[in-house]
Short mmCIF file of C-alpha atoms and ligand atoms in Angstrom, two decimals:
data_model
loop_
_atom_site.label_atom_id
_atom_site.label_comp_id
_atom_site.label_asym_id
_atom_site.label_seq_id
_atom_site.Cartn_x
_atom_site.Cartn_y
_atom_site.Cartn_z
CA UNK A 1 -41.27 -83.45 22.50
CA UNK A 2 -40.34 -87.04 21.76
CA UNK A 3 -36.75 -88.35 23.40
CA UNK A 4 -34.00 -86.16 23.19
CA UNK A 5 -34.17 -84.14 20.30
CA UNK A 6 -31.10 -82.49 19.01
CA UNK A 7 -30.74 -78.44 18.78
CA UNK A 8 -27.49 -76.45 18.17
CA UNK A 9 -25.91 -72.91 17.64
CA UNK A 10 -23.73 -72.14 14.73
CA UNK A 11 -21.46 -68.98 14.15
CA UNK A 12 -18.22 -67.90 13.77
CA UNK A 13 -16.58 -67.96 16.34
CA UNK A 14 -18.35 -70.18 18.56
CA UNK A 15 -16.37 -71.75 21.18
CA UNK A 16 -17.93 -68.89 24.01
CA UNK A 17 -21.30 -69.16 23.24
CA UNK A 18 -23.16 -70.02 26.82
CA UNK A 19 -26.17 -71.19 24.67
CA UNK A 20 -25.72 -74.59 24.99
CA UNK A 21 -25.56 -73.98 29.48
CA UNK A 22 -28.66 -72.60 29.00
CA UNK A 23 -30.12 -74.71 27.38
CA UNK A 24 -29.43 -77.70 29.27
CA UNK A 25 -30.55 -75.63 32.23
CA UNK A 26 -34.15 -75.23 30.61
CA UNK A 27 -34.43 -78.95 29.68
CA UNK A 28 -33.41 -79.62 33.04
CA UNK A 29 -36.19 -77.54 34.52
CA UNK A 30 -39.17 -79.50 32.51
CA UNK A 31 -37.27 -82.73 32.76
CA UNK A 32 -36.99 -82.72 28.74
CA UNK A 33 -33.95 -84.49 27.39
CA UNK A 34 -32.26 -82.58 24.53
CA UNK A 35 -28.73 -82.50 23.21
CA UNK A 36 -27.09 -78.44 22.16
CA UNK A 37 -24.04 -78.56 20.22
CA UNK A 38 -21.91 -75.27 19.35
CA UNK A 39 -20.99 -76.05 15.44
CA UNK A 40 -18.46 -73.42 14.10
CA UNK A 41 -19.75 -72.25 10.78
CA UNK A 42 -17.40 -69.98 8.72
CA UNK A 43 -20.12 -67.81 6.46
CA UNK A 44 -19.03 -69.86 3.38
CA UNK A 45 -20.32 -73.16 4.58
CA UNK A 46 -23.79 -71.48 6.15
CA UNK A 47 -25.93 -73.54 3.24
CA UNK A 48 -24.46 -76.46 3.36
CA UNK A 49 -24.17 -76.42 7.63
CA UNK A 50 -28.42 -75.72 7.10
CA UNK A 51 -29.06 -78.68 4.73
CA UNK A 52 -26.50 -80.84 7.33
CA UNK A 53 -28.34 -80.25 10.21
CA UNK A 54 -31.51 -80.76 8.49
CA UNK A 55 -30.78 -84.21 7.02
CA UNK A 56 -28.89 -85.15 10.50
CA UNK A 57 -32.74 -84.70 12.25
CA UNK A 58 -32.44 -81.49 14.43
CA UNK A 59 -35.19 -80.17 15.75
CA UNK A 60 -33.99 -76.57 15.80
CA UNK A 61 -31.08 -74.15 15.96
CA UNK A 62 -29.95 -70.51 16.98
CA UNK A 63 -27.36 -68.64 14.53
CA UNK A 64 -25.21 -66.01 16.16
CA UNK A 65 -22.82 -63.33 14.57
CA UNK A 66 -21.91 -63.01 11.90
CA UNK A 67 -24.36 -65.54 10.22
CA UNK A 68 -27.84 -63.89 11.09
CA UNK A 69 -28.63 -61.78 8.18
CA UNK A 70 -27.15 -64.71 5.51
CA UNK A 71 -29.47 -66.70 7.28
CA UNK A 72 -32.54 -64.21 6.86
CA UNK A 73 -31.26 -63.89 2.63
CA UNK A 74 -31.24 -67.90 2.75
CA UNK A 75 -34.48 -68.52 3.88
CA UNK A 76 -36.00 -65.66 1.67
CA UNK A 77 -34.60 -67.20 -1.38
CA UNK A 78 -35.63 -71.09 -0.36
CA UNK A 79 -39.14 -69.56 0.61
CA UNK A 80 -39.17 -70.80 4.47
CA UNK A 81 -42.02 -69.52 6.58
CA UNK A 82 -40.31 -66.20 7.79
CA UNK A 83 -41.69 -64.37 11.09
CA UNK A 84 -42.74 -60.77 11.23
CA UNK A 85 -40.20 -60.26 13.15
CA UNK A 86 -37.17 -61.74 11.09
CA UNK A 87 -38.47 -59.43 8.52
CA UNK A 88 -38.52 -56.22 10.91
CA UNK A 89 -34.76 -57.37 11.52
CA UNK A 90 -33.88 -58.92 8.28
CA UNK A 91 -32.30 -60.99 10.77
CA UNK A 92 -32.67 -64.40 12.33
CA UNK A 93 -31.39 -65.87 15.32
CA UNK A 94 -33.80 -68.87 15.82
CA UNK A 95 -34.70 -72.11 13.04
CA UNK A 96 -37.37 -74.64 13.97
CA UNK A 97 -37.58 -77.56 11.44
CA UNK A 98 -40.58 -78.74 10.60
CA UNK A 99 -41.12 -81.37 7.98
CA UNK A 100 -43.81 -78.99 6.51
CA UNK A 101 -41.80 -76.02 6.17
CA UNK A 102 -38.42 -74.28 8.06
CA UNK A 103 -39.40 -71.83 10.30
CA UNK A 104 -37.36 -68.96 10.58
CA UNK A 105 -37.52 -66.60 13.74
CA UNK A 106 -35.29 -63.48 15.55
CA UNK A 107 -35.88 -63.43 19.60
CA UNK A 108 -33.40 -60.48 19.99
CA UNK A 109 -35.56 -57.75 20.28
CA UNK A 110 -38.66 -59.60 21.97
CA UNK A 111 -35.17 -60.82 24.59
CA UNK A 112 -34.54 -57.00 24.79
CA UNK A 113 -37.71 -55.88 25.89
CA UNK A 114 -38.16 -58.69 28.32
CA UNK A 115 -34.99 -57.38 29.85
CA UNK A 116 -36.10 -54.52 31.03
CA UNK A 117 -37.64 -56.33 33.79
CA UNK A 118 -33.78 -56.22 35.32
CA UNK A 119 -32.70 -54.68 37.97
CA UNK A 120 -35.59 -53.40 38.36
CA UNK A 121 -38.79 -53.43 35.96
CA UNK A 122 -37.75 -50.58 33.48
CA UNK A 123 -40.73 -48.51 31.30
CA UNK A 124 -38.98 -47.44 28.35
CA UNK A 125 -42.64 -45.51 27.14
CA UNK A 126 -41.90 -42.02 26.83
CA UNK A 127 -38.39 -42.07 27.62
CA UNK A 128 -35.87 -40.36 25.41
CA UNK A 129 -32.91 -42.79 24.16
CA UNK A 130 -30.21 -42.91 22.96
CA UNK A 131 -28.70 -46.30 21.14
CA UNK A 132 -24.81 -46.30 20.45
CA UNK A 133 -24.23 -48.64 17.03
CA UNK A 134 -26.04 -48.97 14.31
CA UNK A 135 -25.23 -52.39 12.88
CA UNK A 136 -27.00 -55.93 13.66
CA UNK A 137 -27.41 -55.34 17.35
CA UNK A 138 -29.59 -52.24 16.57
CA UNK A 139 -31.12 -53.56 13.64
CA UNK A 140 -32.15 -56.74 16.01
CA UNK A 141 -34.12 -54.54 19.03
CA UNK A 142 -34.67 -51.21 17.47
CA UNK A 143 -38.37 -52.74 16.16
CA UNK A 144 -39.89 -53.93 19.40
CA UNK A 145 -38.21 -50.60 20.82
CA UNK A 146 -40.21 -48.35 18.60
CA UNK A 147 -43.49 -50.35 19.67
CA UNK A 148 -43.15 -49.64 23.02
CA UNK A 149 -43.31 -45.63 22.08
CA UNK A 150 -40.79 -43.95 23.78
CA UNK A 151 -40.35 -40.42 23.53
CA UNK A 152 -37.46 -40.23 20.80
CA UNK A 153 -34.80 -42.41 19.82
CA UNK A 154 -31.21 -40.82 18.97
CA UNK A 155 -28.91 -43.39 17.39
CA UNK A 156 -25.10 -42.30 16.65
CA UNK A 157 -22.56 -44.25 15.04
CA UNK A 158 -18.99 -43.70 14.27
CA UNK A 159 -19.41 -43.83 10.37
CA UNK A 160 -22.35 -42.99 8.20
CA UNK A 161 -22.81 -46.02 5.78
CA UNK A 162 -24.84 -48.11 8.57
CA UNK A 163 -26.86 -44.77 9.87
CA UNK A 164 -27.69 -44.58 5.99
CA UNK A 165 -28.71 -48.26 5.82
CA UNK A 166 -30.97 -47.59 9.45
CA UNK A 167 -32.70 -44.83 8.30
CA UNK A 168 -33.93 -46.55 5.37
CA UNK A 169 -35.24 -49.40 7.01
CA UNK A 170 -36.93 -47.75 9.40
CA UNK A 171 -39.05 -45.08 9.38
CA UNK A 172 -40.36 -42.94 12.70
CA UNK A 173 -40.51 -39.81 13.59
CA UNK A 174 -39.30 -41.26 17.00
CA UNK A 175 -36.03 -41.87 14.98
CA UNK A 176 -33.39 -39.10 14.76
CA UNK A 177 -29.32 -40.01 13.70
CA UNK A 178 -26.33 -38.73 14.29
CA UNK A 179 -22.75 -39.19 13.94
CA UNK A 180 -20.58 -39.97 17.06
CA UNK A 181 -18.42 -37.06 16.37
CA UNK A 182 -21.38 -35.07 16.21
CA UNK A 183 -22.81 -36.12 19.49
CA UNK A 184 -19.50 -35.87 21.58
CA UNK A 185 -18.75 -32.12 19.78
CA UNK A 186 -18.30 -29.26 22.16
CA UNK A 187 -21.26 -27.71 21.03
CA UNK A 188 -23.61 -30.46 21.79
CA UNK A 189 -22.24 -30.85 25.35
CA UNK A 190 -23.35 -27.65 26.03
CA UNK A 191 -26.70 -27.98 24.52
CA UNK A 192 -27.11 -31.61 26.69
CA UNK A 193 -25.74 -30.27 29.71
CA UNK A 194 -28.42 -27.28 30.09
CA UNK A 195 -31.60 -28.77 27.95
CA UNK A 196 -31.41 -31.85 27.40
CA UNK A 197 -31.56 -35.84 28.82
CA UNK A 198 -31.20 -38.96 27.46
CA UNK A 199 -32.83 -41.55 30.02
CA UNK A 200 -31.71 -44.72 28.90
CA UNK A 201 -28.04 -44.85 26.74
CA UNK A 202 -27.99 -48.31 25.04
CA UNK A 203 -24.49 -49.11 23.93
CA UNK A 204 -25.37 -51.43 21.15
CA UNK A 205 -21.47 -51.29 18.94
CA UNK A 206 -19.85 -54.49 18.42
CA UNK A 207 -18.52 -56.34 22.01
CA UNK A 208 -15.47 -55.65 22.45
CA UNK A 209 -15.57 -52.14 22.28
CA UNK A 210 -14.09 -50.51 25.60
CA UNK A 211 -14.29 -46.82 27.20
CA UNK A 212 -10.53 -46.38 26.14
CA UNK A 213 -12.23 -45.73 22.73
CA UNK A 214 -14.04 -43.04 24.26
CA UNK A 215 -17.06 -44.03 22.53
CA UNK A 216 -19.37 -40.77 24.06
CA UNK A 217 -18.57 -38.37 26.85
CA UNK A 218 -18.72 -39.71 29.92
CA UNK A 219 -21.12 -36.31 30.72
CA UNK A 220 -23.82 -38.00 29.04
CA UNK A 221 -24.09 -40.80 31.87
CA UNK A 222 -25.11 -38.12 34.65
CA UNK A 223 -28.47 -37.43 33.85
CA UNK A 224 -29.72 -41.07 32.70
CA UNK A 225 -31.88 -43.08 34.69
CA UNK A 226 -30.39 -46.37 33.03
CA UNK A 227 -27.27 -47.64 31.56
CA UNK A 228 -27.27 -50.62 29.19
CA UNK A 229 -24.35 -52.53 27.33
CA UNK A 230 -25.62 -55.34 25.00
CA UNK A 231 -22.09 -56.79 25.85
CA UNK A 232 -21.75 -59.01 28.71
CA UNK A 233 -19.05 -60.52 30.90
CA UNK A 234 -18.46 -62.04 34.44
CA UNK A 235 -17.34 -58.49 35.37
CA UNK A 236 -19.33 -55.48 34.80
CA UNK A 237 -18.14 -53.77 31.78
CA UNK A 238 -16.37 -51.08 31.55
CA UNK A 239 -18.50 -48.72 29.58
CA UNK A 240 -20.96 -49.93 32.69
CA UNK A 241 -18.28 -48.89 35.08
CA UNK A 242 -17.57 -45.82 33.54
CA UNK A 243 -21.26 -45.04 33.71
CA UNK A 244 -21.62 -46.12 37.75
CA UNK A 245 -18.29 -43.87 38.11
CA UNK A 246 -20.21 -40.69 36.29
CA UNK A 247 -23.21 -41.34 39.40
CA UNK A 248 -25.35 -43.33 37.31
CA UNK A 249 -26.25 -46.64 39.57
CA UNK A 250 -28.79 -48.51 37.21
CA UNK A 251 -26.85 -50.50 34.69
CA UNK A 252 -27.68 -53.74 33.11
CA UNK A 253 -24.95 -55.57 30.77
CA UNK A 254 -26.56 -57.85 27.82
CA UNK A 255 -26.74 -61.21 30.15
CA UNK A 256 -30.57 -61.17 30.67
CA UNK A 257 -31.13 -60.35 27.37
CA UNK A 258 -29.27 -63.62 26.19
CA UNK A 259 -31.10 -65.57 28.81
CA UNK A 260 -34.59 -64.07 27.39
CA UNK A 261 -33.56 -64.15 23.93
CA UNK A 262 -32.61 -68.22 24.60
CA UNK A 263 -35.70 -68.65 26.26
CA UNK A 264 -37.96 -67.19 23.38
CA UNK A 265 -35.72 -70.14 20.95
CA UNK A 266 -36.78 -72.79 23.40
CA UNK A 267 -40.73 -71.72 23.38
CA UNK A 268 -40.77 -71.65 19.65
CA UNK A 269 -38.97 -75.56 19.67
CA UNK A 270 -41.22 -76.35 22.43
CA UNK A 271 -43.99 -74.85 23.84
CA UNK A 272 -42.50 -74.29 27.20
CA UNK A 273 -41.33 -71.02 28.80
CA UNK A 274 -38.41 -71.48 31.21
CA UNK A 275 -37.89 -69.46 34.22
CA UNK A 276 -35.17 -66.96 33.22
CA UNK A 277 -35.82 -65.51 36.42
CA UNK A 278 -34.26 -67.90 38.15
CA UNK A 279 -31.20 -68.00 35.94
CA UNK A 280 -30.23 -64.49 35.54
CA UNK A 281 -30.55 -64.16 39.36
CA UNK A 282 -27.77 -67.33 39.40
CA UNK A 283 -25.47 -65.60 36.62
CA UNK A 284 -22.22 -66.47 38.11
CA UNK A 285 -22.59 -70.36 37.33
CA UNK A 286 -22.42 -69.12 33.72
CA UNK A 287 -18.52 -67.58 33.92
CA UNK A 288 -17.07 -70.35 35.86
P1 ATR B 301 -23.28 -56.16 15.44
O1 ATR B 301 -24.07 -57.20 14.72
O2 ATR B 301 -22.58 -56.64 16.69
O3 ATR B 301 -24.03 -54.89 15.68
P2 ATR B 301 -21.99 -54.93 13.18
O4 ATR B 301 -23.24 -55.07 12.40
O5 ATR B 301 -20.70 -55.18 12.52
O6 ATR B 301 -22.02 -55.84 14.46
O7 ATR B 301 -21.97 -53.45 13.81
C1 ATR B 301 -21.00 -53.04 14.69
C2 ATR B 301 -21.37 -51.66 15.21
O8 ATR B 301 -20.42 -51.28 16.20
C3 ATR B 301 -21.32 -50.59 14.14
O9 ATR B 301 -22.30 -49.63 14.44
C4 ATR B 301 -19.90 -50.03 14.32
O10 ATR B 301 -19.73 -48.72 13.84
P3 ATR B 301 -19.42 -48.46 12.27
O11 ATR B 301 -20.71 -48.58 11.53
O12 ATR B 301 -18.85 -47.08 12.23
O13 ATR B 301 -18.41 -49.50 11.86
C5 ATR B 301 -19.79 -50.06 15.82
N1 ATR B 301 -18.39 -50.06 16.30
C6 ATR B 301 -17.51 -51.08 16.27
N2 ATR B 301 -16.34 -50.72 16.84
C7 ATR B 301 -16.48 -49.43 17.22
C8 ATR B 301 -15.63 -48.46 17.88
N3 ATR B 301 -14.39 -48.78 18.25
N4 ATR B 301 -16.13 -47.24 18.11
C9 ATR B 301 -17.40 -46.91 17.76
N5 ATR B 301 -18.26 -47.77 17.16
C10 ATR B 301 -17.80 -49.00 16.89
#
């Protein structure tokens, strides 16, 4: 890279993102000067915020929630170089500009696989899931998921209009859907509690979500060999409480996904692969 080139994250709202700590903390570690700004961008102004940022020279930029699948339609209809995996997600997270052509990426599902190396290295080949949500979150890691073959993939929502929209982007016999309703019925208890196991319960519905919406049955936690919330916050959350309180000990909460996800953006802008290691291990500096 030449001297300090300028990246940034827009979305709506903005003002939490811990992007920009990051990814000071990677420059730091190859001694590459680079500036990160957080830009609020309402979804109305996405175009214009893309052509500003172009013109104003950055080299790059990640775009959070809610702006990720406008900015997949965006660079489908301007004809930017689109990655395979933007187009698994119809979703993009990461924008490298290029004066040939924009180059539009997603790192969310390669950050989610990476991931799995915390705690404790986590093989999710064979396992049986099940993935709470079934909006951008799941859209975003459900495709690297199904490469990795696990045994079957259950994903319940509360309503059907985004199971609909799931099912018809992806197609695997891995793949089976149900409603929430469905899953935390009487009748399915049963069933669950003498046959059946989920190992790993994802709980991929929108952040704020908490245990007082009873999103499953706490039952389900007491077989599974791994808890994960794609939410994240200085304090374990508490769908990952509830989950250590039903015996399960192995829960991981979304930060080393965002540090994996942020260090995927910064390889595609420049080359170089950060330790994320090293940061998730120091996660506290992050919630000071
Ligand atoms: P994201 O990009 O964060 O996934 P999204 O695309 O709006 O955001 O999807 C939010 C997901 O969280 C949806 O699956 C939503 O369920 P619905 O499709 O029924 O709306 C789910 N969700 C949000 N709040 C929820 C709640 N209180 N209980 C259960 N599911 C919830």
């Amino acid at each position: 890279m030449t001297s300090s080139e300028k990246f940034a994250v827009i979305g709506d709202p903005i003002s939490h993102s811990k992007s920009p700590q990051l990814h000071n903390k990677f420059g730091d570690e190859f001694k590459v000067k680079l500036s990160y700004d957080k830009i609020h961008t309402h979804a109305s102004e996405l175009e214009a915020r893309v052509d500003s940022l172009i013109e104003k020279g950055y080299r790059g930029f990640n775009v959070t929630l809610p702006l990720k699948e406008a900015m997949y339609k965006i660079g489908n209809l301007r004809g930017y170089d689109l990655s395979e995996r933007s187009i698994r997600a119809q979703s993009v997270n990461t924008v490298l500009i290029r004066k040939e052509k924009i180059f539009l990426d997603n790192t969310d599902g390669t950050g989610f696989i990476k991931s799995m190396n915390y705690p404790h290295y986590f093989d999710l080949h064979k396992k049986n899931l099940l993935i709470i949500g079934a909006g951008g979150a799941t859209k975003g890691i459900l495709g690297p998921i199904l490469d990795v073959y696990p045994a079957s993939i259950t994903i319940s929502n509360r309503s059907f209009e985004k199971i609909a929209l799931l099912r018809e982007r992806f197609n695997s016999p891995l793949l089976s859907f149900n409603l929430l309703k469905d899953l935390n019925s009487e009748s399915n208890l049963n069933e669950y509690e003498n046959t059946g196991s989920f190992d790993v319960i994802i709980n991929a519905t929108s952040s704020s979500v908490s245990m007082e919406d009873s999103l499953i049955n706490p039952k389900y936690f007491k077989k599974a060999k791994l808890i994960i919330d794609l939410f994240y916050a200085k304090k374990l959350t508490s769908f990952l409480r509830v989950a250590k309180e039903y015996g399960c000990n192995n829960v991981m909460d979304g930060f080393p996904m965002l540090v994996e996800q942020a260090a995927e953006s910064f390889y595609i802008w420049t080359g170089l692969k950060p330790d994320t290691n090293r940061i998730i291990a120091k996660r506290d500096v992050f919630f000071e």
